[in-house]
mmCIF file of C-alpha atoms in Angstrom:
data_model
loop_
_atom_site.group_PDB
_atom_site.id
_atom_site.type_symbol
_atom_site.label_atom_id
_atom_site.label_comp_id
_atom_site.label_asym_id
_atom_site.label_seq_id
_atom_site.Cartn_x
_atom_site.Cartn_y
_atom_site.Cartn_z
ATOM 1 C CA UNK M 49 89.324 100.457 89.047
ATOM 2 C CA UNK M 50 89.484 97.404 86.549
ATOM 3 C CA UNK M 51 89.694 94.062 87.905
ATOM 4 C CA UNK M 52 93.328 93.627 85.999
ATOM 5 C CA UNK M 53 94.658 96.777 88.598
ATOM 6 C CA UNK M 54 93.493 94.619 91.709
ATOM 7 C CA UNK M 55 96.389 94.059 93.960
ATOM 8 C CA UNK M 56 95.981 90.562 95.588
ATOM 9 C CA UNK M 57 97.563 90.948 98.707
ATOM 10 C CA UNK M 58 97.513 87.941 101.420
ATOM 11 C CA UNK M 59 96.406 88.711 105.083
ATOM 12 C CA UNK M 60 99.705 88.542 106.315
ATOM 13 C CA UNK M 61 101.002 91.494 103.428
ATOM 14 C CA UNK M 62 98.083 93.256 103.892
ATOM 15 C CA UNK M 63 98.538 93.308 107.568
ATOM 16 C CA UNK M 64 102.272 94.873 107.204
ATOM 17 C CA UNK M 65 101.594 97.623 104.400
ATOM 18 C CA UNK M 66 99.079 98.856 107.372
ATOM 19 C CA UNK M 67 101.339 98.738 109.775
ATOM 20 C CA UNK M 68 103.796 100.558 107.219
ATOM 21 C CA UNK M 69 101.172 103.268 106.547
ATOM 22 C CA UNK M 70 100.404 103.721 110.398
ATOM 23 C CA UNK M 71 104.282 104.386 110.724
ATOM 24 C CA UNK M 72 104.793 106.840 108.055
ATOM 25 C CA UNK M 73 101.016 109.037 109.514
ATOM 26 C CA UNK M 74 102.422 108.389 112.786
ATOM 27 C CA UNK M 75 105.288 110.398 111.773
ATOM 28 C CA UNK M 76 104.151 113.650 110.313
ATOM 29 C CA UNK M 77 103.885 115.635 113.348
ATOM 30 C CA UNK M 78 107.566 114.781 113.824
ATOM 31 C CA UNK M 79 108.329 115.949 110.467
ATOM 32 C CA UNK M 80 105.997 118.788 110.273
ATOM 33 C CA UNK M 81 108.225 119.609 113.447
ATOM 34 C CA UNK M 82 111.729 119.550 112.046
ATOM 35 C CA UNK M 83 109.703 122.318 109.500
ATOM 36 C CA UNK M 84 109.118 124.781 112.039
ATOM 37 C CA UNK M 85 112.373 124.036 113.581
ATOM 38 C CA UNK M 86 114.663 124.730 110.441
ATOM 39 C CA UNK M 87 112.459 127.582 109.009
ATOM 40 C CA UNK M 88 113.048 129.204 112.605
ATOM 41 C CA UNK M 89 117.339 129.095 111.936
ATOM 42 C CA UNK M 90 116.975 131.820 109.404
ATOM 43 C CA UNK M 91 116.872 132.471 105.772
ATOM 44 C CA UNK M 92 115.056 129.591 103.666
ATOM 45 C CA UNK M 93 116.950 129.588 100.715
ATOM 46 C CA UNK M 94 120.453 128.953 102.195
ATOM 47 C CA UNK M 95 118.620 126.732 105.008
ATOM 48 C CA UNK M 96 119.575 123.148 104.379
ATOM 49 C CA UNK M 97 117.996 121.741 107.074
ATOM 50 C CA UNK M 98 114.514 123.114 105.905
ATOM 51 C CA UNK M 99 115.183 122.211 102.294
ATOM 52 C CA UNK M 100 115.624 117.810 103.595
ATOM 53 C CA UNK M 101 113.136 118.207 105.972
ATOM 54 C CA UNK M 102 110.580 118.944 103.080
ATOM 55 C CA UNK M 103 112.267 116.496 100.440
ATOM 56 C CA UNK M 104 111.621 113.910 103.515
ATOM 57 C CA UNK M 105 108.412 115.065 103.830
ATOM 58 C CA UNK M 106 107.552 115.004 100.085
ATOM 59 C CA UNK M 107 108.515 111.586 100.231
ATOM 60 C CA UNK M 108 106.472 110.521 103.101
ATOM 61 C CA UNK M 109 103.421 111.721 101.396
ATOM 62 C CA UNK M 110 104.171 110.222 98.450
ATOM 63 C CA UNK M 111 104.785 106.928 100.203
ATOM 64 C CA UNK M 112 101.328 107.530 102.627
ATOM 65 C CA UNK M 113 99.296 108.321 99.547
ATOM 66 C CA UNK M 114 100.679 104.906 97.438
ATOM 67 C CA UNK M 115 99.586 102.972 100.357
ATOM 68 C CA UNK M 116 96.374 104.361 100.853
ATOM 69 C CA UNK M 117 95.644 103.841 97.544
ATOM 70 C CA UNK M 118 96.596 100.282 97.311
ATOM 71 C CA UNK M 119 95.018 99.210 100.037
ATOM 72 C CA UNK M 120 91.923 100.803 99.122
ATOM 73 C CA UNK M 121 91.776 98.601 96.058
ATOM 74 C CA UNK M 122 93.542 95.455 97.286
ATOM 75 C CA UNK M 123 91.458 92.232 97.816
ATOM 76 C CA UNK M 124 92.361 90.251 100.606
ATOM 77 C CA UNK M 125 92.296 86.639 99.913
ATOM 78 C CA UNK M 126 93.722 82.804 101.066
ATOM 79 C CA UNK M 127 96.847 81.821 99.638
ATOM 80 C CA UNK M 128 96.015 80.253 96.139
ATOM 81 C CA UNK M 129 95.463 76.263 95.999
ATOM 82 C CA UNK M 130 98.296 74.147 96.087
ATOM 83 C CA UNK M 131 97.391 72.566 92.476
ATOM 84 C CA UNK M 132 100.642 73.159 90.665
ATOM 85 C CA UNK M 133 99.492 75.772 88.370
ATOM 86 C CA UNK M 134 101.745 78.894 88.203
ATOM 87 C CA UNK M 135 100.021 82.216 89.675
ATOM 88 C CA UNK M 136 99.903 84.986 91.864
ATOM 89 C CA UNK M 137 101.259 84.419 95.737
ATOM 90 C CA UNK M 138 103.022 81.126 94.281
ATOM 91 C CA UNK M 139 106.758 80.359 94.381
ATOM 92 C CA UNK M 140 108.077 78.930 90.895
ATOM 93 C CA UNK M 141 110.645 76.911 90.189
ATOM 94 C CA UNK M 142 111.647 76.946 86.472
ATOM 95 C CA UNK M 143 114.912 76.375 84.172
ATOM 96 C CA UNK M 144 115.371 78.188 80.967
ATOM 97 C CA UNK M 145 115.966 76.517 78.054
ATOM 98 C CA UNK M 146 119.953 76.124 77.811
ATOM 99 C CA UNK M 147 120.697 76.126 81.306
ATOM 100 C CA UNK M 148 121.117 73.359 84.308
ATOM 101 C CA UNK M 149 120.222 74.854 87.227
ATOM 102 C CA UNK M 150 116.546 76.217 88.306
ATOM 103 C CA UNK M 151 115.580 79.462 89.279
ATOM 104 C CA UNK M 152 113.151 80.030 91.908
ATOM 105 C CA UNK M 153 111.077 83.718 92.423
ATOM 106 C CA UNK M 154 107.729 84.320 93.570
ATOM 107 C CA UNK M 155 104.958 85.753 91.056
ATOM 108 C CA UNK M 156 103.459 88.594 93.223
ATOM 109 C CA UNK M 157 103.326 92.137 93.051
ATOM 110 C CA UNK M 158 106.201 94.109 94.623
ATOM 111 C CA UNK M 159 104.330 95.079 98.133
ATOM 112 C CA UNK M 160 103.715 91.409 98.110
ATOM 113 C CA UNK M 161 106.874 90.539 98.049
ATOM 114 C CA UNK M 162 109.522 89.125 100.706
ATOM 115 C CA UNK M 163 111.776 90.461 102.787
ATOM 116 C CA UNK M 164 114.184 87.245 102.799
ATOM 117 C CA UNK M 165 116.061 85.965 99.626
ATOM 118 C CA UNK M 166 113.348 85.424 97.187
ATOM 119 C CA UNK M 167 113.241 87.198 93.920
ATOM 120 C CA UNK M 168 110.294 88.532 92.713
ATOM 121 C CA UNK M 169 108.450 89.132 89.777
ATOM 122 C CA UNK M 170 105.282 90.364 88.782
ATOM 123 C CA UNK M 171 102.356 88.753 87.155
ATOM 124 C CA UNK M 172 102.092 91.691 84.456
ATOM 125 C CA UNK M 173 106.025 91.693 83.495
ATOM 126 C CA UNK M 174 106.997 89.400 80.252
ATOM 127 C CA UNK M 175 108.162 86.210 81.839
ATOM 128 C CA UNK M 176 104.776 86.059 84.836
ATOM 129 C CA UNK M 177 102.739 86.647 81.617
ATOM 130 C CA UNK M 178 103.856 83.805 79.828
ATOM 131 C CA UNK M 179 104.003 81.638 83.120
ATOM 132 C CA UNK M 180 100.110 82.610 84.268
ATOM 133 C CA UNK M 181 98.184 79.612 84.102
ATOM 134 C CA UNK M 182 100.811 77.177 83.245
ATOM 135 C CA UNK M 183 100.909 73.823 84.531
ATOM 136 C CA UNK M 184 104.245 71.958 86.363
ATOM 137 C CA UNK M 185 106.295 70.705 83.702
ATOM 138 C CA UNK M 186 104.937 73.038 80.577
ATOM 139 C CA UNK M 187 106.714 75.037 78.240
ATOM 140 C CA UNK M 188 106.067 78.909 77.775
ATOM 141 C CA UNK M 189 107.806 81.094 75.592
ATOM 142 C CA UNK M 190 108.071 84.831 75.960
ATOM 143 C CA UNK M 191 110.346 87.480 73.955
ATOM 144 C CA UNK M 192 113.515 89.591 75.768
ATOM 145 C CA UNK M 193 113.669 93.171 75.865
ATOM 146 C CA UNK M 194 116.456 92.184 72.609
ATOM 147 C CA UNK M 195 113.622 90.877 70.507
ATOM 148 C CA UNK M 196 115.134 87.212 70.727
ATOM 149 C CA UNK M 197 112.778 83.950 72.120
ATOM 150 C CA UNK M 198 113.242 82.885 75.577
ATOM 151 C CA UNK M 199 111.632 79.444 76.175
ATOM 152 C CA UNK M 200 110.991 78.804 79.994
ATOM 153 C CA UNK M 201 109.477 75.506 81.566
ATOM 154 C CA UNK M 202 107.837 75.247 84.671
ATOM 155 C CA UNK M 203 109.422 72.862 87.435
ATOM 156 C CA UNK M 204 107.323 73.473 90.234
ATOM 157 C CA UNK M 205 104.701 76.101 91.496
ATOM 158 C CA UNK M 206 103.888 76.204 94.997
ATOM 159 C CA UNK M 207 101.496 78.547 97.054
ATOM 160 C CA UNK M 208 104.705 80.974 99.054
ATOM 161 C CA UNK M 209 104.066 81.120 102.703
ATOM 162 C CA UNK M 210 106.071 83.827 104.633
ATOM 163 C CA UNK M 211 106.401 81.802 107.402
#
């Protein structure tokens, strides 16, 4: 895997995508279960029952195997430095060009992200490309899925803390 696919993930993230993962293997004998129970009511192709319980269990998997794999490849780190550079696991405050009030989102992946109020975009979209590295009070510029020139300045970037 290429250092640009590396999920950084802080303890605390890291620490609740296993507990996530736990949950969902802790749960396939009970859905392995409500298999054998609906295939025992009768014919499969008229048995609803059956039919969820494996579109559940599909989507289990799915979710098990997405974890496993990005926690395989995630590096575990501190929360960045507090230096007012926008980046990863930091909560930025901008204001786009033309309008008053700021906006604030954290740049992380989406496992990263929050469970409160905070938005969140990712380092590899269009706007957390053209914010990477930028200092407090800077400029950037990045084009809208219309083609057109969105200039964005950095207010503030602080390291997020989930706490």
């Amino acid at each position: 895997m290429s250092d640009t696919k590396v999920t950084w993930l802080t303890q605390d993230a890291y620490d609740r995508l296993k507990q996530e993962l736990d949950h969902y293997i802790e749960l396939r004998p009970v859905i392995a279960a409500k298999i054998n129970d609906s295939r025992e009511e009768g014919d499969l192709k008229e048995n609803g029952g059956y039919h969820a319980a494996r579109e559940e269990q599909g989507q289990h998997e799915a979710r098990i195997r997405h974890l496993q794999e990005l926690l395989r490849s995630a590096k575990v780190g501190e929360p960045p430095a507090n230096d007012g550079s926008a980046g990863p696991g930091k909560v930025l405050t901008v204001r786009y060009d033309g309008d008053d009030e700021d906006e604030n989102f954290l740049l992380a992946t989406r496992e990263e992200g929050t469970e409160g109020g905070l938005d969140v975009y990712s380092p590899e979209s269009p706007l957390g490309k053209a914010l990477l590295g930028a200092k407090e009070g800077e400029t950037r510029e990045y084009e809208l899925p219309n083609g057109s020139i969105q200039k964005v300045t950095l207010v503030k970037a602080v390291p997020y803390t989930d706490k």
